[in-house]
Coordinates of C-alpha atoms and ligand atoms in Angstrom, one line a residue:
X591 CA -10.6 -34.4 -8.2
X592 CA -8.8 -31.3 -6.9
X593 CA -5.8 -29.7 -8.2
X594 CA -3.8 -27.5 -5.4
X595 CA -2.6 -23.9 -6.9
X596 CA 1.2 -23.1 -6.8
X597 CA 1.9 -19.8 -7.1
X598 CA 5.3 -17.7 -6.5
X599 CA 5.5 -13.9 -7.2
X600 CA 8.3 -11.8 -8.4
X601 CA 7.5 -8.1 -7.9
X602 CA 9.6 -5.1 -9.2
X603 CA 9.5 -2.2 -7.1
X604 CA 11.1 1.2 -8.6
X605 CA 13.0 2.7 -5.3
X606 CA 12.3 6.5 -4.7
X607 CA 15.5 7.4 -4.7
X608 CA 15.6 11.0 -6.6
X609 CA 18.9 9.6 -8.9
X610 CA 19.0 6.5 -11.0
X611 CA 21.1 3.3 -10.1
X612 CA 24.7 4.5 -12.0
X613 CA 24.5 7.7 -12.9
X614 CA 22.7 11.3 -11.0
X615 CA 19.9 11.9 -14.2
X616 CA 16.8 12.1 -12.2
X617 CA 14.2 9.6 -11.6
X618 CA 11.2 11.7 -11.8
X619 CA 7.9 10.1 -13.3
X620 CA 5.7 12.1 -16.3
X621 CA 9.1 14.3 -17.7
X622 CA 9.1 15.0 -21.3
X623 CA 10.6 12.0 -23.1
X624 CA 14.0 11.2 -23.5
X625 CA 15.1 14.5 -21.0
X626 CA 16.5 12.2 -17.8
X627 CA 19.2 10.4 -20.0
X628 CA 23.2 10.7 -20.2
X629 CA 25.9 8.3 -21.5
X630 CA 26.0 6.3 -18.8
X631 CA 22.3 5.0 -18.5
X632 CA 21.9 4.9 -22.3
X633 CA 24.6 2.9 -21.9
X634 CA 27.0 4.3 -24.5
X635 CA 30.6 2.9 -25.0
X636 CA 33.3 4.7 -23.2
X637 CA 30.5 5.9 -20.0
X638 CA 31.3 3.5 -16.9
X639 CA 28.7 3.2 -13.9
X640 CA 28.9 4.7 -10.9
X641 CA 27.1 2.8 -8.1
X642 CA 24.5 5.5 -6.1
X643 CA 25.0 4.3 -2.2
X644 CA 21.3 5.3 -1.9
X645 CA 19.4 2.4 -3.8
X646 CA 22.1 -0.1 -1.3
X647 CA 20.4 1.9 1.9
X648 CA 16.8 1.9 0.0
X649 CA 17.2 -2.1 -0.7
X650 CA 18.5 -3.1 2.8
X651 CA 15.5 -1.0 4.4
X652 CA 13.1 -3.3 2.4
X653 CA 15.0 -6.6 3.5
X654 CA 14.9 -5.4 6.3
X655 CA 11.6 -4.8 6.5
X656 CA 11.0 -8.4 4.8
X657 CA 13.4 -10.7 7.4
X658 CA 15.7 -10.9 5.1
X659 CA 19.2 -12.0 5.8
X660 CA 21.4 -8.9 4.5
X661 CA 24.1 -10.5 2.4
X662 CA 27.3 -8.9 3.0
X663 CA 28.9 -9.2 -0.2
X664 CA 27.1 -8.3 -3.6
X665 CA 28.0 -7.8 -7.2
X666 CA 26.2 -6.7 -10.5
X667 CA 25.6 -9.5 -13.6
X668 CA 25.0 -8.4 -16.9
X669 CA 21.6 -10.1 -18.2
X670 CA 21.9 -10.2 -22.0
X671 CA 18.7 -9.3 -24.4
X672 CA 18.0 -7.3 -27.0
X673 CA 14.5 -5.0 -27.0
X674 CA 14.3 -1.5 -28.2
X675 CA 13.7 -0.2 -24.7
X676 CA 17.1 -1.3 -23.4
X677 CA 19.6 0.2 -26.1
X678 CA 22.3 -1.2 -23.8
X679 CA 21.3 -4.4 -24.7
X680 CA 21.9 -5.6 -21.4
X681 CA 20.1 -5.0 -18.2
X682 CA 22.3 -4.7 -14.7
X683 CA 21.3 -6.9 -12.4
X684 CA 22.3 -9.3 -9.1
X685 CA 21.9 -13.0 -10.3
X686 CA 24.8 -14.6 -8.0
X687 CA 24.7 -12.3 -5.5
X688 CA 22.0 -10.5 -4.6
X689 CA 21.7 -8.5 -1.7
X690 CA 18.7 -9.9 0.6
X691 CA 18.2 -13.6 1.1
X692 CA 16.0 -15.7 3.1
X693 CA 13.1 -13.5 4.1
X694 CA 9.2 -13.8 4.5
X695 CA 6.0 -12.1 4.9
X696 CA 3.3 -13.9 7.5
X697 CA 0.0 -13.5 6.4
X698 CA -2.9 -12.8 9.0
X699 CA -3.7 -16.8 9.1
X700 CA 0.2 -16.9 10.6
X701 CA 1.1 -18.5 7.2
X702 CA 4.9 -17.8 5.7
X703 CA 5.0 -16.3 2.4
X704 CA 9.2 -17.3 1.9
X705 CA 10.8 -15.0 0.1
X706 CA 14.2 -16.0 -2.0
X707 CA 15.7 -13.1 -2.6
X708 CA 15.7 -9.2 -3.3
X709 CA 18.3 -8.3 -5.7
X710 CA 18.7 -4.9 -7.3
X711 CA 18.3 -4.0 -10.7
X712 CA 17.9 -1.6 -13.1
X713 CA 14.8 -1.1 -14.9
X714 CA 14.2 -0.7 -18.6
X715 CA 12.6 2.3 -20.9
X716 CA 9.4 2.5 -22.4
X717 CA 7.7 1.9 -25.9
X718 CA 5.4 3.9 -26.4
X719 CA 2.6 3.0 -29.3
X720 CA 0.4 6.1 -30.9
X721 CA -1.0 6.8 -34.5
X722 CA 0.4 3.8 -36.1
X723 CA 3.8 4.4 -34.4
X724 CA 6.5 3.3 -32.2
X725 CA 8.7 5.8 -29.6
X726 CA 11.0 4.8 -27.2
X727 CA 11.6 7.0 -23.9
X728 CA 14.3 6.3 -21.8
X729 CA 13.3 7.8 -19.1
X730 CA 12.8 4.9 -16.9
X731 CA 15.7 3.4 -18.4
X732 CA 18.1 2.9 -15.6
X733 CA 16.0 3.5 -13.0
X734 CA 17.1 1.3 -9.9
X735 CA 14.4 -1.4 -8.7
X736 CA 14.4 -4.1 -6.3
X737 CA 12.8 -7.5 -7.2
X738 CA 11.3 -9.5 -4.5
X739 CA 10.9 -13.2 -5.6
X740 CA 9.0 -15.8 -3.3
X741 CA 8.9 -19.5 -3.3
X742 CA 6.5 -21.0 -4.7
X743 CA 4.2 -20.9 -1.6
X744 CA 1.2 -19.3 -2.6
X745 CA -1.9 -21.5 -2.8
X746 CA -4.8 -19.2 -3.5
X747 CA -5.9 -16.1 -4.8
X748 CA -6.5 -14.4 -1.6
X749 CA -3.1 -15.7 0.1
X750 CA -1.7 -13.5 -3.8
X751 CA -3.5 -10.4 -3.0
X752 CA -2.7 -10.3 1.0
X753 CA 1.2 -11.1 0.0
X754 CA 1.2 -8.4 -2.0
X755 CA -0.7 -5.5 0.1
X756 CA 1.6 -6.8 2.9
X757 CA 4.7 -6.0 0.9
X758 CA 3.1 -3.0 -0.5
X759 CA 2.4 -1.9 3.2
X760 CA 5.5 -2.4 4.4
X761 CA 7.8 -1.0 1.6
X762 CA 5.8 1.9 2.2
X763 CA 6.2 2.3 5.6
X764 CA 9.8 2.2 5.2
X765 CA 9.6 4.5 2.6
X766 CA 11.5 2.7 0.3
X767 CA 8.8 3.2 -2.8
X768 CA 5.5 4.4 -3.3
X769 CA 4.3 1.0 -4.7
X770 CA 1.7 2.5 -7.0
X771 CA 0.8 -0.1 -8.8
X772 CA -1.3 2.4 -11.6
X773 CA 1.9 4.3 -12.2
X774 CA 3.9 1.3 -12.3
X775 CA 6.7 1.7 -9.7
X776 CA 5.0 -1.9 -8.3
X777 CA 5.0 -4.5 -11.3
X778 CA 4.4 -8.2 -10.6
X779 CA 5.0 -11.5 -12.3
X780 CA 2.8 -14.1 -11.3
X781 CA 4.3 -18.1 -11.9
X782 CA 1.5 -20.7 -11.8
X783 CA 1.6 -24.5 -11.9
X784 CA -1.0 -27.0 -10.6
X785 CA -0.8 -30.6 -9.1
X786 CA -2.6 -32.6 -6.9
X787 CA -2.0 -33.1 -3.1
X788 CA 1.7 -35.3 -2.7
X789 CA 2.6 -34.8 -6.3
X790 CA 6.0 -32.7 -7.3
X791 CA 5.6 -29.3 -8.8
X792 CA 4.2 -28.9 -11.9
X793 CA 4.8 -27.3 -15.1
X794 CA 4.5 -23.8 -14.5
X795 CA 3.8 -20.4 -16.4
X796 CA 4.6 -17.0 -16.2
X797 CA 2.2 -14.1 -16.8
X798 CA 4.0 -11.2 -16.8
X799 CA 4.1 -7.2 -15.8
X800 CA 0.2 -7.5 -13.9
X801 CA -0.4 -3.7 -13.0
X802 CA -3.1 -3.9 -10.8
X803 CA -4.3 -6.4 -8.1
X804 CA -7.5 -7.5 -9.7
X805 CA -5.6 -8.0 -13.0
X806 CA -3.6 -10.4 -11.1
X807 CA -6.4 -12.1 -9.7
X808 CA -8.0 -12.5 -12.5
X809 CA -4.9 -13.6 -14.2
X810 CA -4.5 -16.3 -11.6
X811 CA -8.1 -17.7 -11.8
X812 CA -8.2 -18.0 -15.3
X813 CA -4.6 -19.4 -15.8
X814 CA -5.8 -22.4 -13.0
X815 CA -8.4 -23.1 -14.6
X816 CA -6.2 -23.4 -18.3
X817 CA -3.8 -26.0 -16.4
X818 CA -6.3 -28.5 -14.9
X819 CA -8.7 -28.6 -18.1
X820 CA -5.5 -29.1 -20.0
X821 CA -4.5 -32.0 -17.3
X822 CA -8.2 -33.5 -17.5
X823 CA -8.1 -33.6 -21.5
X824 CA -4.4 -34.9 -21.3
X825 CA -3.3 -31.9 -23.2
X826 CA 0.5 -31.3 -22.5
X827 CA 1.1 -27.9 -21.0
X828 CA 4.5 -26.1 -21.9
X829 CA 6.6 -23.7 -19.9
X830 CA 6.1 -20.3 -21.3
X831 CA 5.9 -16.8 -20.7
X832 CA 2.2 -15.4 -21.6
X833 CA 0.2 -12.2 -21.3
X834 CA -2.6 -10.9 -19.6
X835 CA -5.5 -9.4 -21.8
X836 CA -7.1 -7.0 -20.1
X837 CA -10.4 -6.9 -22.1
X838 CA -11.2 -10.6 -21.6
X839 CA -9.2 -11.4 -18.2
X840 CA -7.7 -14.3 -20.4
X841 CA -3.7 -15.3 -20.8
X842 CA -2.0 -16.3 -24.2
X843 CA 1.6 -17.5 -24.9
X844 CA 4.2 -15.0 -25.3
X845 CA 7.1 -16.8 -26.1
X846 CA 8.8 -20.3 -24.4
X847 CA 10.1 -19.4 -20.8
X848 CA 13.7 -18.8 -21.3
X849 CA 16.2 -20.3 -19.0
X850 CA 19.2 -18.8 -17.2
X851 CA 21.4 -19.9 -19.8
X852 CA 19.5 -18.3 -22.2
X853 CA 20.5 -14.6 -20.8
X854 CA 24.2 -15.3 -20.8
X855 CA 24.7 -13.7 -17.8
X856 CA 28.2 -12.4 -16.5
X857 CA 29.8 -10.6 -14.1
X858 CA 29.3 -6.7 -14.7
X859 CA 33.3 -5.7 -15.8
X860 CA 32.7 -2.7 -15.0
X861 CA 30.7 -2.4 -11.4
X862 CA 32.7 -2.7 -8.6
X863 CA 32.8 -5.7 -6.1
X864 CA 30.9 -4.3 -2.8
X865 CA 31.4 -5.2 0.7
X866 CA 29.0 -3.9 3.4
X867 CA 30.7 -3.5 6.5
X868 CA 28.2 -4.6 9.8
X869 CA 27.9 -0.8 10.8
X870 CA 26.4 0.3 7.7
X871 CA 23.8 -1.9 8.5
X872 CA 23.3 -1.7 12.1
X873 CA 23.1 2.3 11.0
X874 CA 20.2 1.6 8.5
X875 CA 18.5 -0.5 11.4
X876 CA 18.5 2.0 13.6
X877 CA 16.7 4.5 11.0
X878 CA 14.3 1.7 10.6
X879 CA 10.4 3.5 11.2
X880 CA 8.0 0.8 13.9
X881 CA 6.4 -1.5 11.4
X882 CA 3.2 -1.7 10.1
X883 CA 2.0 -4.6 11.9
X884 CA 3.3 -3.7 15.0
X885 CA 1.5 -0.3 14.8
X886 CA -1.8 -2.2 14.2
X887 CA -1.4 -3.8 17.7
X888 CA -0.7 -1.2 19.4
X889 CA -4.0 0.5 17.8
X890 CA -6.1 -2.9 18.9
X891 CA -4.4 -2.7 22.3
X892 CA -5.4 0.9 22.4
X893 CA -9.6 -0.1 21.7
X894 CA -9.5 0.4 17.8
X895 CA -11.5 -2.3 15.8
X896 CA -9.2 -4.3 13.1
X897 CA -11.3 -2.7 10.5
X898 CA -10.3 0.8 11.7
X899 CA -7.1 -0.2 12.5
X900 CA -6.5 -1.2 8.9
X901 CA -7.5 2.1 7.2
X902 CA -5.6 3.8 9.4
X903 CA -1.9 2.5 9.0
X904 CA -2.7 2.0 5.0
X905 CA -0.9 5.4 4.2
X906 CA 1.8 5.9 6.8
X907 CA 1.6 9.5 6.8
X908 CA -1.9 9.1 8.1
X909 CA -0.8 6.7 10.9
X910 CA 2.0 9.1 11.3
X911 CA 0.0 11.7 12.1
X912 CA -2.8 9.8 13.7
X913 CA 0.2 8.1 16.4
X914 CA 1.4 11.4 17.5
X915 CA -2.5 12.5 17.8
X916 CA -2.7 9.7 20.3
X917 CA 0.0 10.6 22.4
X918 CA -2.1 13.1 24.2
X919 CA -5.8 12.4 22.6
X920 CA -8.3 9.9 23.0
X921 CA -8.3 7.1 20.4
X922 CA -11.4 5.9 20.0
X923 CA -12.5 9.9 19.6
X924 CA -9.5 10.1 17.2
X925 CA -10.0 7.3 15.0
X926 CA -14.0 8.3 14.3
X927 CA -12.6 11.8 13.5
X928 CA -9.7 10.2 11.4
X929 CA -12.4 7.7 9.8
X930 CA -14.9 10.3 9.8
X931 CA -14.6 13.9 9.1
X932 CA -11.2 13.6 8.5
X933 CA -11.5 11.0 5.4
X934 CA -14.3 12.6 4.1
X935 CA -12.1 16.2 3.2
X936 CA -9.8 14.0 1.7
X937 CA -11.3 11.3 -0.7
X938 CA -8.7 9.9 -2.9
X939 CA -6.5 7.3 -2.4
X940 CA -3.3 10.0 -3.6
X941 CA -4.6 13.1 -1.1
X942 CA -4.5 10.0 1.6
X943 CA -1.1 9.3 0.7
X944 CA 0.1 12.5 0.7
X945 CA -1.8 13.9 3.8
X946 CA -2.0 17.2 4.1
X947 CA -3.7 18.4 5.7
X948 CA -4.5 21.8 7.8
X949 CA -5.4 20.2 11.4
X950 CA -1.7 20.3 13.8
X951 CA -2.2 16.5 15.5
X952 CA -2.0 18.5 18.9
X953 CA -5.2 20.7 17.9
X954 CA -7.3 17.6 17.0
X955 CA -6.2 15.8 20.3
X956 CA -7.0 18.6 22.3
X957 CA -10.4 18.5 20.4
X958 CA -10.8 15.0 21.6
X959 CA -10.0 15.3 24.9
X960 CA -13.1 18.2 25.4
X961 CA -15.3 15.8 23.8
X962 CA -13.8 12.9 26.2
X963 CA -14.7 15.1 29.1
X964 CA -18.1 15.7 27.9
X965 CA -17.5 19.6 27.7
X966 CA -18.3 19.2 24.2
X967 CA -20.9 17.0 22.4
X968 CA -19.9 14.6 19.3
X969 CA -22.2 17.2 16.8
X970 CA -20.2 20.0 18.0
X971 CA -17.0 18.5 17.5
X972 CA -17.4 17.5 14.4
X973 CA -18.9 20.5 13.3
X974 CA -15.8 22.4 14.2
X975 CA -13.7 19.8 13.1
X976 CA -15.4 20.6 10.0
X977 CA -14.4 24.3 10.0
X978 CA -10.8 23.5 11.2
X979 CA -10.3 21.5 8.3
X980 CA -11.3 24.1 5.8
X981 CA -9.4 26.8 7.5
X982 CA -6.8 25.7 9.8
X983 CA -8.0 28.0 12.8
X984 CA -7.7 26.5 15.9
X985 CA -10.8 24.7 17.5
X986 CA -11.0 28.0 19.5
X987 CA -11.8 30.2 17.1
X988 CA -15.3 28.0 17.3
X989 CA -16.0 26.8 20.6
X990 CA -16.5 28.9 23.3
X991 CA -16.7 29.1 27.0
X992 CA -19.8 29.1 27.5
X993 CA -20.1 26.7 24.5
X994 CA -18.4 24.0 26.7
X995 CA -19.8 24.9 29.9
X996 CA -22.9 22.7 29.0
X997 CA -26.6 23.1 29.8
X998 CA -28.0 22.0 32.9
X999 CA -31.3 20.0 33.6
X1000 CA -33.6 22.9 34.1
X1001 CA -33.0 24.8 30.7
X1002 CA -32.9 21.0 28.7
X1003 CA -36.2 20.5 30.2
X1004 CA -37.7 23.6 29.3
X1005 CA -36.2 23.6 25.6
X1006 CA -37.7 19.5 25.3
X1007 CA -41.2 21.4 26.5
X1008 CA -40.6 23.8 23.5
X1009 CA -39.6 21.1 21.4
X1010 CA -42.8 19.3 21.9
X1011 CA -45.6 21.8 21.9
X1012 CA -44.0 23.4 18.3
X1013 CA -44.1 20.4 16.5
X1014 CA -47.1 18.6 18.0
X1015 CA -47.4 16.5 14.2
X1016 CA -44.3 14.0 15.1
X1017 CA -45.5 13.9 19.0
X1018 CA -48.6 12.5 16.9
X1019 CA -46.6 10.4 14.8
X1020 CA -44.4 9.0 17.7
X1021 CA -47.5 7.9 19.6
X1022 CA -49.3 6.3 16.9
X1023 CA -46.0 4.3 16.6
X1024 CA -43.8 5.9 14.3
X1025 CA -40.6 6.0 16.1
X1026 CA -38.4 8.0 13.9
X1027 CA -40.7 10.6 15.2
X1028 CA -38.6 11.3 18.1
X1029 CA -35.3 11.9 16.0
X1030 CA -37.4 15.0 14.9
X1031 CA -38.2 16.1 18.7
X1032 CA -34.5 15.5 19.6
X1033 CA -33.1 17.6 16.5
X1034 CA -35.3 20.9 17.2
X1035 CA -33.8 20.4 21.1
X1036 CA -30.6 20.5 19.2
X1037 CA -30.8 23.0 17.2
X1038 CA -32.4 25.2 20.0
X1039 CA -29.4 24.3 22.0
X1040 CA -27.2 25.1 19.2
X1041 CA -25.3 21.4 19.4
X1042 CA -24.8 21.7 23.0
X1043 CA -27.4 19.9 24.5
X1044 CA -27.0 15.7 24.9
X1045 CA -28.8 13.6 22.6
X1046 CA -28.8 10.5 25.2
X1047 CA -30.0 13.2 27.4
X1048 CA -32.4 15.0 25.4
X1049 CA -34.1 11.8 24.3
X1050 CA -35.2 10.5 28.1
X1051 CA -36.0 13.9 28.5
X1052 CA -38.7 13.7 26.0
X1053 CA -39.7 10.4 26.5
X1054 CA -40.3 11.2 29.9
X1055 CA -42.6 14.1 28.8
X1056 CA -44.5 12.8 26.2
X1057 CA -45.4 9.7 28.1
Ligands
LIG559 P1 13.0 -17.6 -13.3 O1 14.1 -16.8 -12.8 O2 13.4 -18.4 -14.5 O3 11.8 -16.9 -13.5 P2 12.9 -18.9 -10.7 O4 13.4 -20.2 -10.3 O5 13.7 -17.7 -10.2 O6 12.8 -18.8 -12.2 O7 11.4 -18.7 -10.2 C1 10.7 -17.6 -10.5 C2 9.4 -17.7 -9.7 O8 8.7 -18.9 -10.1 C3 9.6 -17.8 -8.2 O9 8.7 -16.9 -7.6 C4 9.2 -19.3 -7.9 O10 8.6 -19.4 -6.6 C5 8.2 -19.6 -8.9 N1 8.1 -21.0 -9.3 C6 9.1 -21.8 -9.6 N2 8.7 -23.0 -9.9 C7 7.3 -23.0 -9.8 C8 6.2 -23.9 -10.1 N3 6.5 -25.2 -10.5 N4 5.0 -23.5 -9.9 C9 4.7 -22.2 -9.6 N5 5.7 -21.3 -9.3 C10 7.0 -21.7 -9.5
LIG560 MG1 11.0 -14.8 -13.8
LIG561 ZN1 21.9 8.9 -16.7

């Protein structure tokens, strides 16, 4: 007997807005503790919020981005706990009106991930445990975040981890956060019930505050399997809230899920009642950067392969770069530079991000474009890509005119003649069958020809020769 998985995700997101939600402290990550704090986001009596317009711009760029309906008029709730990183002991938050309803993300199989809502929030400090001790920093505190909240419509681990690369993708692109999950400015809560095919929902759980995608896959496998062996041995399962243990990739019970009730929620006294007029939106559309997805088809239309496509519009500032590149370059040139030479000065997944690099995107078009021509071989461009990238010269300070002007079939012949009577061992080699013999005939015609001969070339050449 099978038991479908029903999974629905609700992801905080910390906007990068450089001010928090109420108040201008800053809402830079790594400060020294407790330095970005003021009345009004400790929450002190007497300090009243004032709304920053920015996170309303940041959050209608991501439902936006999500096809979301905008929802024109929106108000702050109070949520009521008590936890020593909220000395406010309330968090601000949209529970009856949030401001995006009604959107979705489609995954490649053309499946609709629905989302309910994106509302905006504020997030919460930090505890942080060392030598036997407790500290709070309220840093974070304040902090605006939007949380994205889907339907139930996830039904397996890979549909989790595409949903949430999609959003990550696209809230980058849109430059609404950096989504680093490691850092946690992306923070997900992952709700999981079972039941068989035609059955209602069932009980569900939820696993909070996973900060990384394997932890939530992990998460997700292990808490499917607790609800159907609990089903099988007629063991009654409970809604809670549990935990994720990272050293064992198991879950255990928190507390009992609370309900709505539980939070006492009310309208915010002291936030004012907005109203979003049609052309603040229609502004924010127009800002609105091509989407991810429509940037990959223009790269397939354009020759790339899915795969490449992929890596390239992963960190925007890399497909940034690499779009205006195409303008004038050569793609399929581009991309194995990109994928290639490019990738390799730049390894981590942060330098990617941040992409800088020394290369102008006309220099490494104009690069492609002598290659495309055949002036240039694909050694010799990517030796002076090479250089370029080290230095930020211009490909001109190492390719010159005779360098392109190429080598024509009387001096390739005579250099594969050379080539063969100096190293006489692999013209051995090759005839007794050893074909990787002839990669070390074609590389001394290289190197004679400093790059500039053609390997294609060079290799008939040879064979021609030798026969
Ligand atoms: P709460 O605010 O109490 O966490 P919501 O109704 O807002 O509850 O739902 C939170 C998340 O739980 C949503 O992503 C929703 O899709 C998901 N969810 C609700 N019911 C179930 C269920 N039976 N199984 C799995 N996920 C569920
Ligand atoms: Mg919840
Ligand atoms: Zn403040």
């Amino acid at each position: 007997m099978t038991y479908n998985l029903v999974c629905g995700l609700e992801t905080h997101v910390e906007l990068s807005t450089k001010t928090k939600i109420f108040c201008s402290c800053p809402t830079a990550f790594g400060s020294d503790p407790n330095t970005n704090v003021c009345p009004k986001c400790l929450g002190e009596p007497g300090s009243l919020p004032l709304v920053n317009m920015a996170t309303f711009i940041y959050a209608i760029k991501a439902g936006l981005a999500l096809n979301c309906k905008i929802n024109q008029e929106v108000s702050f709730d109070r949520k009521n706990y008590t936890y020593p990183d909220l000395p406010k002991a309330y968090q601000t938050t949209q529970f009856i009106q949030p401001i995006c309803t009604n959107g979705y993300i489609k995954l490649n199989s053309g499946k609709k991930i629905r989302i309910n809502r994106i509302h905006l929030e504020e997030d919460a400090g930090k505890l942080i445990h060392s030598g036997g001790n407790t500290y709070i920093d309220c840093n974070r505190g304040a902090v605006p975040l939007i949380e994205i909240v889907t339907e139930p419509d996830i039904s397996s681990i890979e549909e989790a981890r595409e949903y949430l690369e999609k959003l990550q993708l696209n809230l980058r692109h849109v430059q609404v956060s950096d989504c680093k999950m490691e850092e946690g400015s992306m923070r997900c809560d992952v709700n999981l019930s079972v039941n068989r095919p035609g059955e209602p929902l069932g009980v569900r759980s939820e696993i909070k505050n996973m900060n990384s995608l394997s932890f939530m896959e992990k998460a997700i496998a292990y808490e499917y399997e607790r609800h159907v062996t609990a089903i099988k041995n007629n063991e009654p399962l409970v809604q809670e809230t549990r935990r994720f243990n990272e050293a064992d990739g198991s879950t255990s019970a928190m507390r009992d899920k609370e309900d709505a009730n539980d939070y006492r929620y009310f309208k915010d006294p002291d936030s004012p009642y907005i109203i979003i007029d049609d052309i603040f939106i229609e502004d924010i559309a127009k800002t609105m950067p091509m989407l991810p997805e429509k940037i990959k088809n223009n790269y397939l239309e354009m020759g790339l392969s899915e795969q490449d496509a992929d890596l390239i519009i992963k960190y925007k500032k890399v497909s940034d770069y690499f779009s205006s590149a195409l303008v004038t370059g050569d793609p399929k040139i581009l991309s194995t530079y990109m994928l290639g030479e490019i990738f390799r000065s730049i390894e981590t997944e942060s330098q990617k991000e941040d992409f800088n690099i020394l290369v102008p995107y006309a220099e490494l078009a104009e690069l492609s474009n002598l290659q495309k021509e055949g002036k240039i071989n694909a050694q010799m461009a990517k030796k002076t890509l090479a250089e370029m990238l080290k230095s930020g010269k211009s490909w001109k300070e190492y390719i010159s005119k005779s360098d392109m002007e190429g080598i024509d079939e009387g001096t390739l012949i005579a250099m594969c003649k050379t080539a063969i009577t100096e190293n006489p061992m692999a013209v051995a080699d090759f005839k007794a069958g050893k074909d990787k013999a002839l990669k070390a005939l074609i590389g001394a015609v290289m190197r004679q020809s400093r790059g500039k001969a053609n390997a294609v070339q060079a290799e008939q050449t040879i064979l021609d020769l030798i026969k």
